[in-house]
GROMACS .gro file of C-alpha atoms in nm:
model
  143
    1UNK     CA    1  18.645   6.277   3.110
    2UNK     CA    2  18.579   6.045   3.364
    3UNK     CA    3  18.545   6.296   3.631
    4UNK     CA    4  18.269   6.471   3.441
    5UNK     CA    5  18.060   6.195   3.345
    6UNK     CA    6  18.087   5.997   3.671
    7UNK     CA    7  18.190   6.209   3.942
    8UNK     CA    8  17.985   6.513   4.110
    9UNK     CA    9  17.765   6.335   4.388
   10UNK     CA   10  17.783   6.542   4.731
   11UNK     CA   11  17.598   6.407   5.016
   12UNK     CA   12  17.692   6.733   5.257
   13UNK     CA   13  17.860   7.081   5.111
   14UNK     CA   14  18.211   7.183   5.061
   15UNK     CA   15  18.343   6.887   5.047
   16UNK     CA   16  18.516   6.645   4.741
   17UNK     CA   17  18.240   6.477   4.540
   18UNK     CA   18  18.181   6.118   4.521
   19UNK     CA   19  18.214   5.900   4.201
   20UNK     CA   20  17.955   5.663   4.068
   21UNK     CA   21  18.124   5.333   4.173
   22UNK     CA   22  17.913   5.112   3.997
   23UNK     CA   23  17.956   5.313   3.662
   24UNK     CA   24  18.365   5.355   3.677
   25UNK     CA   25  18.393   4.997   3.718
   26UNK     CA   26  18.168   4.908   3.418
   27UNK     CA   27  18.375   5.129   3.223
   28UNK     CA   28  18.730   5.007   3.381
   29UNK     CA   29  18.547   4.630   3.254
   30UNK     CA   30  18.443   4.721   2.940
   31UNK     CA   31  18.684   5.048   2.882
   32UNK     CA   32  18.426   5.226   2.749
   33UNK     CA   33  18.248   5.517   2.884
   34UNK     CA   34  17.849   5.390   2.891
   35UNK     CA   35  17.570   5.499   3.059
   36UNK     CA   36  17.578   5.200   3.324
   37UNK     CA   37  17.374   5.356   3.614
   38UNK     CA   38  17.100   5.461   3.440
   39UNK     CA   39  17.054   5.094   3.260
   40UNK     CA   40  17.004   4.995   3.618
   41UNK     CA   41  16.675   5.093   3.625
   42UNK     CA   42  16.415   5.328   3.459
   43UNK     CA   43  16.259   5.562   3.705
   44UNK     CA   44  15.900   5.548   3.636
   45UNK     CA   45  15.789   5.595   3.941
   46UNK     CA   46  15.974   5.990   3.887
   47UNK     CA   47  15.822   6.048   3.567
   48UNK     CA   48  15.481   6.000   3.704
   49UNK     CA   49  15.577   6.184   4.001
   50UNK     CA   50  15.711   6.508   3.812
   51UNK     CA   51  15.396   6.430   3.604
   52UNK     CA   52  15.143   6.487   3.809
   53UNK     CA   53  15.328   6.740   4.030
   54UNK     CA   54  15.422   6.956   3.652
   55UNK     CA   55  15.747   7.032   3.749
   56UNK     CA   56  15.925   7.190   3.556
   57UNK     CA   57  16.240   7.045   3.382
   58UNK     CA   58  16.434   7.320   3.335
   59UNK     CA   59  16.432   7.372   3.722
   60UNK     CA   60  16.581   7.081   3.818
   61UNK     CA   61  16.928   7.148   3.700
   62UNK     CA   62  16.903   7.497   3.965
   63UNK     CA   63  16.673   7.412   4.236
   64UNK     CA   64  16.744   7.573   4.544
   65UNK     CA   65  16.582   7.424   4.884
   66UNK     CA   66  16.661   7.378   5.249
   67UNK     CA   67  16.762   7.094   5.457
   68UNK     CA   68  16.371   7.009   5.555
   69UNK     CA   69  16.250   6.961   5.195
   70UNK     CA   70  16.605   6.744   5.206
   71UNK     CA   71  16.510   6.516   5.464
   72UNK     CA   72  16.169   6.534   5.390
   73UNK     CA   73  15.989   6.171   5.327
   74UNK     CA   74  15.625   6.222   5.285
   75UNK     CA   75  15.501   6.052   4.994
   76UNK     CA   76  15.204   6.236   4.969
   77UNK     CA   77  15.385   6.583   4.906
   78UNK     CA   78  15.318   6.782   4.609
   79UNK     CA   79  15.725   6.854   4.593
   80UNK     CA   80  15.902   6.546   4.369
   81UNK     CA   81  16.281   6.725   4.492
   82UNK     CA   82  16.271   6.515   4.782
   83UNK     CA   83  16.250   6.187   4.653
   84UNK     CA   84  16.440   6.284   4.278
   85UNK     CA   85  16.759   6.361   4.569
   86UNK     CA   86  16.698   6.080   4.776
   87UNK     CA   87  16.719   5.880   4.446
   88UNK     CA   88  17.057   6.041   4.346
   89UNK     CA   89  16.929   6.217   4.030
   90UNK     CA   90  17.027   6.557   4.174
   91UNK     CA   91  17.297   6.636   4.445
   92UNK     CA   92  17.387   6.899   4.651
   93UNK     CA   93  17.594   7.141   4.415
   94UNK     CA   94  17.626   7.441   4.686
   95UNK     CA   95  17.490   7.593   5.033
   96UNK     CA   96  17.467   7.913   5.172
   97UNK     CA   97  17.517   7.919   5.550
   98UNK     CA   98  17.367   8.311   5.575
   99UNK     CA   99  17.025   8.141   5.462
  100UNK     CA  100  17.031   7.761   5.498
  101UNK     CA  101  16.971   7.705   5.101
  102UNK     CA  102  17.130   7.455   4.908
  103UNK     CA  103  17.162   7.451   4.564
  104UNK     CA  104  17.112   7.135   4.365
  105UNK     CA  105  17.176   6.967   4.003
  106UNK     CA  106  17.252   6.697   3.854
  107UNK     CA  107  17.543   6.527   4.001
  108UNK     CA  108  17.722   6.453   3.653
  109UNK     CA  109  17.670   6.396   3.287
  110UNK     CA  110  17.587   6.018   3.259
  111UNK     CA  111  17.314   6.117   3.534
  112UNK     CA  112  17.200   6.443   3.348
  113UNK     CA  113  17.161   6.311   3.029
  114UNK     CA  114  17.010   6.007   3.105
  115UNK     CA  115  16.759   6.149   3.338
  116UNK     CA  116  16.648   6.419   3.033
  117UNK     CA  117  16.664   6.166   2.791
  118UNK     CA  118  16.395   5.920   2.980
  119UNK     CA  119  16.204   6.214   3.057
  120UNK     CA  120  16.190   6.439   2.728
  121UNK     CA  121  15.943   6.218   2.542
  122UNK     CA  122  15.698   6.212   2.829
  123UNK     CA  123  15.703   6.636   2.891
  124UNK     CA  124  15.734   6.719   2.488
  125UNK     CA  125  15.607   6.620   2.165
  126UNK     CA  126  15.977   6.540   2.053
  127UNK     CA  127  16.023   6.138   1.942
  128UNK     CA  128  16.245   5.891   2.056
  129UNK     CA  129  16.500   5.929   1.800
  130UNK     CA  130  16.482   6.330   1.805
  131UNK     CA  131  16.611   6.248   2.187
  132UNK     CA  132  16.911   6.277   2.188
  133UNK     CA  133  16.946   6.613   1.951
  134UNK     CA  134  16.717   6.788   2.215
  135UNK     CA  135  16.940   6.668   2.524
  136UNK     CA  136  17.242   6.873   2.348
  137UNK     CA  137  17.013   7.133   2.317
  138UNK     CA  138  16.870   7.152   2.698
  139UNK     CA  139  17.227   7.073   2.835
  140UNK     CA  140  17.355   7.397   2.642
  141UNK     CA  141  17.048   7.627   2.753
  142UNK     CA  142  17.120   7.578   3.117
  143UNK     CA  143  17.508   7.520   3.101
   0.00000   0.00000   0.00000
């Protein structure tokens, strides 16, 4: 349980993933499994990025990219994958050498569900408390 929620963040590929520090102690403190990165902070500044850029949602949990859309820091780009990486809301699920692509997603579930749950009110009409009933849904369509 704990490696699914917390664990999954890759900073290179092929190699053992990382676990949320900061959330694994919470829950070690409080033994209870909360989303305690996420309460950290909200990430507006993401929402209006993917906002005005209309990415798509459903393409975050597969993007594919290369290392210089990776490394990339201009803040006037029209591509939010940079800076949604750099932030730790996706990591580096897979790479293929023969091409130079990585694949990225969501690094776990308190990351993955958080992330859809801030952002689901501001790309549909669903409500706050309809939230969480659509996450289950998203998180089965691209499982």
């Amino acid at each position: 349980m704990l490696r699914k929620r917390y664990d999954g963040y890759h900073f290179v590929a092929n190699v053992p993933g990382i676990y949320n520090p900061f959330s694994l102690l919470n829950t070690f403190k409080y033994m209870r499994p909360e989303d305690y990165w996420f309460e950290t902070g909200t990430p507006s500044y993401l929402v209006e990025l993917l906002k005005h850029t209309h990415y798509d949602l459903y393409e975050l949990a597969n993007t594919e990219t290369d290392a210089d859309v990776l490394n990339s820091i201009d803040s006037t780009s029209s591509n939010p994958v940079p800076v949604i990486y750099q932030s730790g809301y996706l990591t580096i699920k897979d790479y293929d050498s023969r091409f130079g692509i990585y694949k990225l997603g969501f690094p776990n579930l308190e990351v993955e569900e958080g992330f859809v749950k801030y952002l689901l009110p501001f790309y549909t009409s669903v409500s706050a408390p309809k939230t969480p009933f659509e996450i289950g849904r998203f998180v089965r369509e691209v499982e």
